[in-house]
């Protein structure tokens, strides 16, 4: 029989260097345990050199890399069996199996002859070392047996053998085959009678040896009942917690107050070992943060644009969503060569057809290629995502697929580069919903596969723990390496499920293949929009998003200099107690005007006005009130959030809740209503916002305060005039001589 054996050794080979290491280690051991003699320390070091870790790995996985990384950290010597072979050991996650491991181990041990060799046999895909060979061997010697198996609280795979297991004074009774340590002669003798098939149960084989009193005595076998060497997580999740101490992280068994050396996510505890592996042994600590986040990166800095990886970006529009135009503006700003990007846009929402077609018509030629699927094709969401993956999977030039849902606000223009450089199979940039703990990843899963909150979730979302995290679920925005799509994820219906939504189905399929998904909060990437209450009955529906998505509303509609105007003295004082400051963007002004014209029900400008209390307007204008377009709540929110702070700054001691008696948009035209006669406003103070630009949209216009003989004749688009309404500031609207002038007026009281 030919056995594939690969040596993966992390000890030092050079003799002089090795002697130096031994001297240093001896000195360290001596300082750590002063009660021991030099001879016993050297003996322990000698024994450490005789320790060989043996494992089976038929393919490279994220779990295997994690295992090797933890082994390298502690300088274990590892021998890997089965590399390049096909796994024929069955799916022993759900049924007995694993016999292939015993076959490979038996063949490998037959070539070993040193009787004082100590063999540690462990699984690798779901195992992490938490401490050093020194501690492992010390605890093995303290067990005073030739072979020590890991233990479990649950019996597997044959429950009928429960009564035959020896009782223990304290701890677990049942054997776990995922980890054992022993002297070579004893281990060789133990597996010498293996004749089973590759898909037979290794656990049952070892269990039958252990429960046989004669064999147990002859081989000198015991269990690590109190988890001093091995911690199997299945059946023990409530017993295991993380212990942070002096830059190191351990798993502590609180049931037995032990610190296991080897942590094994056996059975259905793969997600739990992934969680622990985010920390153990030195992946992340409070002292050092993430120690592996800058390892094995794929640098793009030295590449020419033509050498950048080719990325297919899949954009998915599945429901009416605010700020779609802004989404496409940000897409254009993505710092990545556009000739190395291909776009796939799926839109099942007719409301957004115009925005998609406009973007592709104006900018589609910038990209290497694009494909769009519209509502008329009646493709469902899972099928669209499967199709998008397939476009990358079948294109040999495609290096990555970048999933980007339309409700993602990707503020970091370098996001795509950052994710590619992390060099991981699937990685998401962490995004959150403003003011909430909602994000695009889950830290844990419930027993039925839905959301559960991990212990570190809040710290990660709020940035108190920063790193790259192995998680069970990502959504909305993530990068997938194309090689994974062509190998482990080559099935065509990753998003299709009769019981799960598309994202959950995808993540379930990824997990079932043993592929790790990561989320990074190393950088600030953006946020995710709320779409639950988005309505589409208006022309510019984004105007109504000040409650649901205030930050995005502010970015879109509040002047870029608004937040600077206090510190940079941008508030001007053109007339006594009249203040002039930037408030609206050009887009906000345009949307307000277009929304009012779209509504179209302008007043006639007469004194009789049934819209107001009393039905009579002393100084009428041609206008539309905010409540006519159901905008009064949003306008009050705007006044409270953005106008009230300026009022309180300019008029010290005056505080307002921004209640308004009237708020309306006025239209001035030479042939309609060109001016407004002198008057007082029925307000404590008035806000007057110019919605278009003098000299471009109209001529003339402005406001004159008669008492002070002071005029503002060149109103700036998006700037607000704020002045007292009653008693002191008698004013008039100056004639508009050409074009059409629009202003937004609010009469505000405390």
XYZ file of C-alpha atoms in Angstrom:
750
model
C 0.000 0.000 0.000
C 1.302 3.402 -0.979
C 0.822 6.029 1.693
C 1.086 9.749 0.919
C 3.081 11.314 3.730
C 4.059 14.984 3.898
C 6.268 16.443 6.589
C 5.358 19.911 7.769
C 8.005 20.631 10.392
C 8.246 23.824 12.383
C 11.292 22.909 14.485
C 14.745 24.227 13.563
C 17.036 22.031 11.409
C 20.384 23.805 11.669
C 22.344 22.132 14.456
C 24.031 25.212 15.875
C 20.791 27.154 15.779
C 19.000 24.226 17.331
C 21.507 24.038 20.197
C 21.067 27.758 20.768
C 17.315 27.284 20.864
C 17.706 24.439 23.354
C 19.895 26.613 25.574
C 17.403 29.460 25.458
C 14.497 27.124 26.110
C 16.326 25.526 29.016
C 16.951 28.933 30.551
C 13.319 29.902 30.071
C 12.102 26.655 31.609
C 14.409 27.149 34.535
C 13.123 30.647 35.195
C 9.541 29.481 34.818
C 9.880 26.551 37.242
C 12.682 27.269 39.709
C 11.903 24.209 41.837
C 13.056 21.817 39.102
C 16.650 20.668 38.724
C 18.602 21.387 35.551
C 18.628 17.684 34.719
C 14.838 17.389 34.923
C 14.471 20.480 32.751
C 16.765 19.042 30.126
C 14.868 15.781 30.339
C 11.626 17.634 29.662
C 13.245 19.397 26.713
C 14.526 16.078 25.416
C 11.056 14.609 25.675
C 9.653 17.624 23.800
C 11.984 16.844 20.924
C 10.459 13.361 20.819
C 6.918 14.674 20.403
C 5.429 14.333 16.935
C 2.019 15.689 15.999
C 0.309 13.556 13.362
C -2.828 14.626 11.539
C -4.765 13.853 8.364
C -5.638 16.494 5.754
C -6.575 15.454 2.248
C -6.993 19.061 1.073
C -6.062 22.598 2.045
C -8.833 24.379 3.935
C -9.127 27.431 6.090
C -9.371 25.202 9.117
C -6.190 23.361 8.186
C -4.314 26.640 7.736
C -5.539 27.785 11.118
C -4.350 24.517 12.681
C -0.888 24.880 11.168
C -0.670 28.515 12.226
C -1.388 27.620 15.845
C 1.107 24.741 15.669
C 3.780 27.017 14.253
C 3.162 29.589 16.971
C 4.095 27.009 19.639
C 6.804 25.295 17.534
C 5.120 21.901 17.285
C 6.487 19.397 14.789
C 3.626 18.294 12.542
C 3.373 15.361 10.155
C 0.483 15.569 7.721
C -0.969 12.400 6.200
C -3.218 12.024 3.182
C -2.361 15.178 1.275
C -3.461 14.866 -2.319
C -5.680 11.858 -1.622
C -9.424 11.783 -2.090
C -11.340 11.726 1.168
C -13.167 8.404 1.415
C -13.796 8.472 5.144
C -17.488 9.330 4.832
C -19.459 12.227 6.208
C -18.956 11.486 9.861
C -20.554 14.770 10.844
C -23.893 13.007 10.494
C -22.939 9.325 10.395
C -20.070 7.203 11.688
C -16.918 7.352 9.595
C -13.288 8.376 9.699
C -11.678 4.985 9.145
C -9.423 6.461 6.484
C -7.595 8.356 9.225
C -6.795 5.130 11.083
C -5.555 3.465 7.896
C -3.231 6.360 7.118
C -1.992 6.539 10.697
C -1.321 2.809 10.857
C 0.743 2.911 7.660
C 2.722 5.936 8.812
C 3.520 4.492 12.263
C 4.811 1.246 10.767
C 7.775 3.260 9.463
C 8.618 4.666 12.891
C 10.865 2.737 15.261
C 11.876 4.955 18.188
C 10.309 3.468 21.304
C 10.456 6.724 23.251
C 8.670 8.624 20.471
C 5.492 10.312 21.725
C 2.738 10.613 19.141
C -0.063 13.155 19.339
C -2.807 12.309 16.862
C -5.423 15.020 16.302
C -7.855 16.191 13.700
C -6.817 19.371 11.927
C -9.700 21.135 10.187
C -11.423 21.885 13.492
C -8.532 21.905 15.961
C -6.495 24.742 17.485
C -3.481 24.533 19.786
C -3.871 26.730 22.844
C -0.522 26.087 24.535
C 2.959 24.675 24.132
C 4.427 21.171 23.821
C 5.978 21.712 27.250
C 2.585 22.057 28.916
C 1.105 19.232 26.885
C 3.845 16.801 27.843
C 3.782 17.825 31.468
C 0.066 17.087 31.660
C 0.529 13.838 29.727
C 3.163 12.641 32.189
C 0.942 13.617 35.103
C -1.764 11.345 33.698
C 0.587 8.391 34.414
C -0.659 6.332 31.474
C 0.905 5.363 28.176
C -2.059 6.496 26.054
C -4.477 9.315 26.890
C -7.617 9.956 24.835
C -9.761 13.045 24.805
C -13.065 12.691 26.574
C -16.682 13.591 25.888
C -19.846 13.882 27.919
C -21.872 12.348 25.075
C -21.491 8.823 23.761
C -21.045 8.288 20.025
C -21.760 6.409 17.831
C -23.261 3.435 19.721
C -25.308 4.380 22.761
C -25.775 0.727 23.659
C -22.167 0.683 24.877
C -22.778 3.301 27.566
C -22.897 0.854 30.475
C -19.610 -0.711 29.460
C -17.646 2.518 29.908
C -15.711 2.698 33.173
C -17.050 5.159 35.685
C -14.824 8.073 36.599
C -14.655 9.901 39.896
C -15.098 13.267 38.205
C -15.358 14.334 34.588
C -16.396 12.841 31.271
C -16.830 9.072 30.858
C -16.790 8.658 27.109
C -13.915 8.464 24.644
C -13.348 10.996 21.870
C -11.270 9.792 18.936
C -10.426 13.278 17.604
C -7.382 13.512 19.827
C -5.089 11.175 21.719
C -1.463 11.122 22.828
C 0.731 8.159 23.618
C 4.059 6.416 23.310
C 4.745 5.014 19.876
C 4.827 1.298 20.861
C 1.487 1.531 22.645
C -0.159 3.484 19.843
C 1.183 1.082 17.199
C -0.090 -1.886 19.173
C -3.465 -0.204 19.649
C -4.114 0.243 15.927
C -2.299 -2.867 14.702
C -5.556 -4.797 14.424
C -7.326 -2.198 12.303
C -8.826 -3.905 9.250
C -11.845 -1.688 8.719
C -12.876 0.266 5.661
C -12.204 3.927 5.110
C -15.798 4.825 5.938
C -15.970 2.714 9.092
C -16.084 4.506 12.422
C -12.732 5.342 13.990
C -14.526 6.380 17.163
C -16.243 3.012 17.494
C -12.949 1.193 16.859
C -11.143 3.051 19.644
C -14.163 2.880 21.958
C -14.283 -0.915 21.754
C -10.609 -1.084 22.684
C -11.142 1.255 25.628
C -14.188 -0.517 27.078
C -12.404 -3.874 26.931
C -10.784 -4.108 30.402
C -7.979 -6.374 29.230
C -7.014 -4.224 26.269
C -7.339 -1.059 28.279
C -4.945 -2.433 30.891
C -2.505 -3.910 28.385
C -2.242 -0.696 26.438
C -2.372 1.433 29.615
C -5.141 3.714 28.255
C -7.019 6.404 30.143
C -9.249 9.361 29.346
C -8.506 13.023 29.888
C -11.765 13.207 31.815
C -11.307 16.741 33.160
C -10.118 18.237 29.874
C -6.601 19.112 30.990
C -5.083 18.173 27.613
C -8.032 18.046 25.217
C -11.259 20.022 25.070
C -13.965 18.565 22.866
C -16.633 21.222 22.421
C -19.594 19.001 21.560
C -21.720 18.699 24.671
C -19.503 21.160 26.551
C -20.259 24.585 25.080
C -21.590 25.902 28.365
C -18.384 24.855 30.092
C -15.917 26.738 27.892
C -15.099 30.444 28.081
C -12.283 32.598 26.756
C -9.564 33.617 29.197
C -7.591 36.748 28.297
C -4.296 37.144 30.103
C -1.013 38.914 29.333
C -1.464 39.030 25.569
C -2.457 35.363 25.348
C -5.880 33.851 25.016
C -6.840 30.446 26.386
C -10.012 28.425 26.538
C -10.948 27.721 30.129
C -13.178 24.860 31.203
C -15.149 26.362 34.070
C -16.682 23.012 34.991
C -13.322 21.521 35.965
C -11.279 24.744 36.211
C -8.772 23.531 33.628
C -6.933 25.135 30.709
C -6.937 22.602 27.857
C -3.970 22.550 25.493
C -5.912 21.410 22.430
C -9.365 22.686 21.447
C -11.444 20.498 19.140
C -14.673 21.606 17.498
C -15.958 18.081 17.117
C -19.342 17.195 15.664
C -21.739 20.113 15.218
C -19.502 22.688 16.940
C -17.619 23.974 13.895
C -18.968 27.489 14.374
C -17.858 27.499 17.991
C -14.285 26.499 17.152
C -14.321 29.217 14.501
C -15.356 31.707 17.157
C -12.636 30.550 19.558
C -10.128 30.516 16.706
C -10.694 34.250 16.287
C -8.730 34.592 19.530
C -6.771 31.432 20.385
C -3.838 31.296 20.762
C -2.743 34.784 19.694
C -5.048 35.766 16.832
C -6.529 38.671 18.779
C -5.924 40.036 22.248
C -6.742 43.227 24.107
C -3.048 44.091 24.322
C -2.034 43.510 20.714
C -5.284 43.564 18.764
C -5.273 41.437 15.616
C -1.878 39.789 15.114
C -2.677 37.958 11.852
C -4.629 40.590 9.935
C -1.557 41.739 8.020
C -0.235 38.283 7.188
C -0.464 36.590 3.765
C -1.796 39.720 2.083
C -2.080 40.130 -1.686
C -0.545 43.483 -2.484
C -1.908 45.464 -5.431
C 0.362 48.477 -5.042
C 2.985 47.407 -7.576
C 0.525 46.337 -10.271
C -0.199 48.209 -13.470
C -3.880 48.873 -14.069
C -3.968 46.172 -16.733
C -2.622 43.669 -14.195
C -5.336 44.201 -11.587
C -7.546 41.179 -10.886
C -10.697 41.082 -13.005
C -13.787 41.546 -10.856
C -17.429 40.946 -11.709
C -19.588 43.283 -9.611
C -23.099 42.000 -9.045
C -25.601 44.747 -8.162
C -29.002 43.612 -6.912
C -32.153 45.754 -6.661
C -34.952 43.734 -5.106
C -37.210 46.397 -3.571
C -37.819 50.144 -3.759
C -34.741 51.714 -2.196
C -33.827 55.303 -1.350
C -30.822 57.124 -2.784
C -30.280 54.814 -5.762
C -28.797 57.679 -7.782
C -26.296 58.254 -4.968
C -25.427 54.543 -5.029
C -24.400 54.805 -8.668
C -22.470 58.010 -8.002
C -20.444 56.155 -5.355
C -19.939 53.206 -7.695
C -18.306 55.556 -10.184
C -15.939 56.795 -7.458
C -14.746 53.291 -6.552
C -10.937 53.375 -6.703
C -10.356 50.472 -9.081
C -9.536 50.376 -12.801
C -12.895 50.329 -14.557
C -11.472 48.351 -17.460
C -10.922 45.529 -14.945
C -14.557 45.577 -13.837
C -17.595 43.922 -15.350
C -21.059 44.822 -14.138
C -24.095 42.630 -13.659
C -27.179 44.603 -12.609
C -30.341 42.824 -11.549
C -33.371 45.065 -11.042
C -36.796 43.671 -10.275
C -38.260 47.032 -9.252
C -39.906 49.071 -12.066
C -39.566 52.233 -9.978
C -35.795 52.175 -10.503
C -35.674 51.328 -14.225
C -34.958 54.920 -15.204
C -32.022 55.255 -12.809
C -30.451 51.986 -13.991
C -30.829 52.762 -17.680
C -29.547 56.304 -17.190
C -26.431 55.051 -15.412
C -25.665 52.436 -18.053
C -26.318 54.853 -20.905
C -24.059 57.533 -19.422
C -21.308 55.375 -17.895
C -21.614 51.764 -19.058
C -18.895 52.228 -21.673
C -16.345 52.950 -18.909
C -16.451 49.320 -17.804
C -15.056 46.284 -19.561
C -18.563 44.889 -19.980
C -22.011 45.013 -18.437
C -25.187 42.961 -18.392
C -28.546 43.932 -16.923
C -31.666 41.969 -16.083
C -34.852 44.020 -15.736
C -38.321 43.465 -14.276
C -39.674 42.362 -17.622
C -37.617 39.163 -17.472
C -39.428 38.040 -14.294
C -36.358 36.388 -12.804
C -36.573 35.729 -9.080
C -33.910 36.869 -6.617
C -32.191 33.479 -6.002
C -31.952 32.786 -9.730
C -30.448 36.231 -10.364
C -27.691 35.687 -7.817
C -26.971 32.198 -9.110
C -26.750 33.627 -12.634
C -24.349 36.345 -11.498
C -22.070 33.798 -9.803
C -22.159 31.693 -12.937
C -20.985 34.608 -15.077
C -17.811 34.731 -12.991
C -17.499 30.967 -12.517
C -17.561 30.217 -16.255
C -15.298 33.108 -17.235
C -11.713 31.920 -16.876
C -10.548 35.538 -16.691
C -12.720 36.338 -13.676
C -10.708 36.513 -10.463
C -13.337 37.721 -7.991
C -17.056 38.260 -7.645
C -18.090 41.338 -5.662
C -21.671 41.227 -4.363
C -23.143 44.682 -3.833
C -26.792 45.114 -2.850
C -28.432 48.409 -3.717
C -29.072 49.333 -0.078
C -25.330 49.398 0.688
C -23.803 52.839 1.232
C -20.178 52.194 0.305
C -18.403 55.306 1.518
C -14.864 53.925 1.435
C -13.685 54.289 -2.155
C -10.886 51.744 -1.567
C -13.183 48.975 -0.311
C -12.628 46.636 -3.245
C -8.837 46.958 -3.069
C -8.849 46.401 0.689
C -10.904 43.230 0.406
C -8.795 41.775 -2.405
C -5.597 42.437 -0.484
C -6.894 40.416 2.485
C -6.477 37.351 0.235
C -9.337 35.350 1.748
C -11.928 33.097 0.068
C -14.966 35.127 1.179
C -14.716 38.432 3.000
C -17.213 41.181 3.768
C -16.562 44.760 4.822
C -18.519 45.425 7.989
C -21.325 47.895 7.485
C -23.978 48.852 10.002
C -27.279 50.657 10.115
C -26.867 54.150 11.556
C -27.597 54.340 15.255
C -28.338 50.634 15.594
C -26.501 47.363 16.225
C -27.789 45.918 12.958
C -24.981 44.869 10.592
C -24.279 42.702 7.558
C -22.862 39.769 9.537
C -23.919 37.393 12.283
C -21.536 36.419 15.045
C -23.347 33.165 15.805
C -26.287 30.999 14.761
C -29.197 29.683 16.770
C -29.894 25.956 16.927
C -32.274 26.259 13.963
C -29.764 28.190 11.862
C -31.025 31.720 12.376
C -29.466 34.789 13.957
C -27.883 34.580 17.388
C -25.688 37.180 19.061
C -22.133 36.134 19.848
C -20.441 37.406 22.986
C -18.205 39.709 20.968
C -20.790 40.973 18.458
C -21.471 44.326 20.099
C -17.765 45.000 20.650
C -17.044 44.277 16.985
C -19.932 46.389 15.674
C -19.018 49.296 17.938
C -15.314 49.041 17.094
C -14.011 48.087 20.523
C -12.520 44.964 18.949
C -10.976 45.505 15.524
C -9.800 42.769 13.221
C -10.792 40.233 10.574
C -13.330 37.814 12.027
C -14.402 34.316 11.063
C -18.217 34.443 11.098
C -21.067 32.124 10.022
C -23.058 34.606 7.950
C -22.435 37.628 5.727
C -24.773 39.506 3.437
C -25.326 42.629 1.354
C -21.694 43.253 0.375
C -18.898 40.679 0.158
C -16.090 39.465 -2.089
C -15.811 35.856 -3.289
C -12.621 34.420 -4.770
C -13.449 32.928 -8.190
C -11.392 29.795 -7.573
C -13.775 28.895 -4.752
C -16.719 29.227 -7.154
C -15.039 26.833 -9.560
C -14.177 24.211 -6.929
C -15.994 23.893 -3.624
C -18.923 26.095 -4.693
C -19.370 24.828 -8.229
C -23.035 23.862 -7.765
C -25.379 26.145 -9.684
C -28.045 26.852 -7.064
C -26.206 28.242 -4.078
C -28.975 30.732 -3.278
C -32.002 28.513 -3.869
C -33.774 26.902 -0.937
C -37.321 25.905 -0.088
C -36.957 27.050 3.522
C -34.228 29.715 3.645
C -33.940 33.159 2.108
C -31.212 33.522 -0.555
C -28.501 34.922 1.735
C -29.081 32.274 4.388
C -29.103 29.539 1.754
C -25.816 30.793 0.337
C -24.115 30.940 3.724
C -25.458 27.507 4.631
C -23.939 26.060 1.470
C -20.640 27.814 2.143
C -20.475 26.466 5.699
C -21.375 22.949 4.578
C -18.283 22.974 2.342
C -16.046 24.002 5.228
C -15.259 27.373 3.642
C -14.595 30.219 6.025
C -16.376 33.550 5.710
C -14.809 36.646 7.218
C -15.895 40.158 8.066
C -13.423 43.013 8.458
C -13.853 46.069 10.639
C -10.221 47.128 10.161
C -11.465 50.112 8.152
C -14.624 52.195 8.075
C -16.516 51.093 4.990
C -20.010 52.545 5.148
C -23.498 51.669 6.253
C -26.694 50.037 5.111
C -29.945 51.802 4.357
C -33.306 51.202 5.930
C -35.847 50.351 3.219
C -38.830 49.234 5.303
C -40.874 52.446 5.052
C -39.726 53.737 1.687
C -42.682 54.963 -0.353
C -42.736 55.764 -4.059
C -45.762 58.008 -4.627
C -43.747 61.229 -4.953
C -41.420 62.489 -7.659
C -38.376 62.715 -5.353
C -39.129 60.186 -2.654
C -35.712 60.545 -1.050
C -36.834 63.888 0.416
C -39.025 61.935 2.830
C -36.098 59.883 4.246
C -35.025 62.285 6.998
C -36.420 59.936 9.663
C -35.434 56.525 8.281
C -32.006 57.393 6.875
C -31.055 60.757 8.337
C -27.317 60.512 7.651
C -27.932 59.773 3.982
C -30.569 62.487 3.829
C -28.072 64.925 5.302
C -25.320 63.872 2.897
C -27.673 64.376 -0.028
C -29.520 67.511 0.959
C -27.625 69.538 3.578
C -24.983 71.964 2.282
C -21.423 70.680 2.579
C -20.420 73.783 4.544
C -23.254 73.572 7.072
C -21.233 71.792 9.754
C -18.336 74.250 9.287
C -20.298 77.462 9.415
C -19.997 77.978 13.168
C -16.262 77.356 13.484
C -15.330 78.952 10.152
C -17.632 81.970 10.596
C -19.702 81.224 7.512
C -22.797 82.871 9.050
C -23.054 86.305 7.537
C -24.907 89.311 8.980
C -26.008 91.452 5.978
C -28.547 93.492 7.969
C -29.210 94.052 11.678
C -30.354 90.764 13.281
C -30.540 89.148 9.843
C -28.392 86.068 9.415
C -27.431 84.380 6.190
C -25.967 80.860 6.074
C -25.685 77.789 3.817
C -28.280 75.089 4.436
C -29.339 73.192 1.263
C -27.371 71.532 -1.514
C -28.205 72.289 -5.135
C -29.835 68.857 -5.310
C -32.109 69.678 -2.353
C -33.154 72.959 -3.972
C -33.822 71.305 -7.314
C -35.797 68.473 -5.743
C -37.952 70.862 -3.718
C -38.790 72.957 -6.794
C -39.423 69.922 -8.988
C -41.570 68.279 -6.315
C -43.768 71.375 -5.997
C -44.108 71.819 -9.743
C -44.896 68.118 -10.070
C -47.662 68.537 -7.474
C -48.774 71.620 -9.365
C -51.571 72.914 -7.154
C -50.329 76.481 -6.658
C -52.584 78.892 -4.785
C -54.209 81.726 -6.691
C -52.550 84.474 -4.636
C -55.841 85.873 -3.312
C -56.771 86.892 0.211
C -59.273 84.055 0.635
C -57.310 80.928 1.559
C -59.129 77.913 2.991
C -55.815 76.224 3.780
C -55.148 78.438 6.799
C -56.995 79.029 10.052
C -59.617 81.743 9.607
C -59.549 81.348 5.821
C -58.069 84.801 5.153
C -54.498 85.726 4.165
C -53.611 89.381 4.657
C -50.454 89.238 2.510
C -51.077 86.423 0.018
C -48.488 84.715 -2.181
C -48.643 82.095 -4.913
C -47.472 79.062 -2.998
C -47.852 75.409 -2.019
C -47.890 74.474 1.672
C -45.723 71.629 2.933
C -48.743 69.807 4.312
C -50.264 69.693 0.834
C -47.549 67.232 -0.201
C -47.566 65.445 3.206
C -44.162 66.917 4.045
C -44.927 68.771 7.250
C -43.450 66.147 9.641
C -40.272 65.925 7.609
C -40.018 69.724 7.382
C -40.419 70.067 11.145
C -37.644 67.499 11.624
C -35.454 69.536 9.268
C -36.125 72.771 11.183
C -35.489 71.095 14.531
C -32.252 69.363 13.510
C -30.644 71.966 11.283
C -32.263 75.395 11.836
C -32.849 75.426 15.609
C -29.117 75.051 16.460
C -28.307 78.113 14.331
C -31.127 80.079 15.935
C -29.881 79.290 19.422
C -26.365 80.309 18.428
C -27.359 83.596 16.815
C -29.965 84.559 19.418
C -28.394 83.521 22.762
C -30.912 82.572 25.426
C -33.629 81.766 22.889
C -34.583 78.125 22.529
C -37.051 76.689 20.078
C -38.731 73.389 19.329
C -39.167 74.650 15.768
C -42.955 74.633 15.751
C -44.162 76.366 12.632
C -47.477 77.977 11.874
C -46.875 78.006 8.146
C -44.250 76.441 5.870
C -44.548 76.799 2.134
C -42.746 77.279 -1.172
C -43.418 80.599 -2.923
C -43.187 81.175 -6.667
C -42.468 84.643 -8.103
C -42.879 85.376 -11.825
C -43.101 88.740 -13.598
C -46.452 87.887 -15.205
C -47.869 86.137 -12.116
C -46.728 87.642 -8.801
C -43.443 89.528 -9.205
C -43.112 90.988 -5.692
C -44.589 91.065 -2.187
C -45.711 94.291 -0.520
C -44.230 95.428 2.831
C -45.412 93.350 5.792
C -44.593 91.727 9.109
C -44.478 87.923 9.325
C -46.735 86.084 11.761
C -43.745 84.436 13.436
C -41.144 84.767 16.147
C -38.560 84.280 13.454
C -38.700 83.488 9.762
C -36.594 81.211 7.579
C -36.351 82.092 3.902
C -34.347 79.648 1.733
C -33.451 80.510 -1.872
C -34.242 77.492 -4.051
C -32.736 78.719 -7.330
C -30.032 81.034 -8.573
C -30.337 84.710 -9.441
C -28.780 85.565 -12.785
C -29.311 82.031 -14.067
C -32.890 81.109 -13.250
C -34.306 84.611 -12.783
C -33.450 88.312 -12.565
C -34.283 90.779 -9.834
C -35.789 89.541 -6.588
C -34.412 89.793 -3.078
C -35.616 91.132 0.256
C -35.570 94.675 1.712
C -35.894 95.504 5.406
C -37.508 98.922 5.463
C -36.641 100.016 9.007
C -32.948 99.562 8.298
C -33.104 100.401 4.582
C -31.087 97.240 4.035
C -31.521 94.853 1.107
C -30.256 91.406 0.099
C -30.520 91.548 -3.684
C -28.434 88.568 -4.724
C -29.763 85.573 -2.747
C -27.507 82.531 -2.980
C -29.069 79.236 -3.951
C -29.330 76.935 -0.918
C -28.650 79.725 1.599
C -31.143 80.673 4.300
C -32.072 84.132 5.565
C -33.120 84.099 9.218
C -34.711 87.160 10.789
C -37.286 88.147 13.447
C -40.830 88.079 12.100
C -42.858 90.496 14.200
C -42.383 94.148 15.219
C -38.819 94.996 14.159
C -38.287 93.540 10.697
C -40.856 95.094 8.430
C -39.846 93.855 4.960
C -40.869 93.411 1.351
C -40.136 91.056 -1.534
C -38.361 92.903 -4.339
C -39.657 92.484 -7.900
C -38.621 89.504 -10.016
C -38.088 90.976 -13.476
C -37.413 87.818 -15.497
C -37.598 84.055 -15.104
C -39.060 82.303 -12.058
C -37.879 82.641 -8.488
C -38.617 80.040 -5.782
C -38.143 80.378 -2.025
C -39.029 78.091 0.900
C -40.499 80.057 3.798
C -41.184 78.984 7.380
C -42.865 81.013 10.129
C -41.359 79.562 13.298
C -42.453 80.018 16.900
C -41.025 78.507 20.105
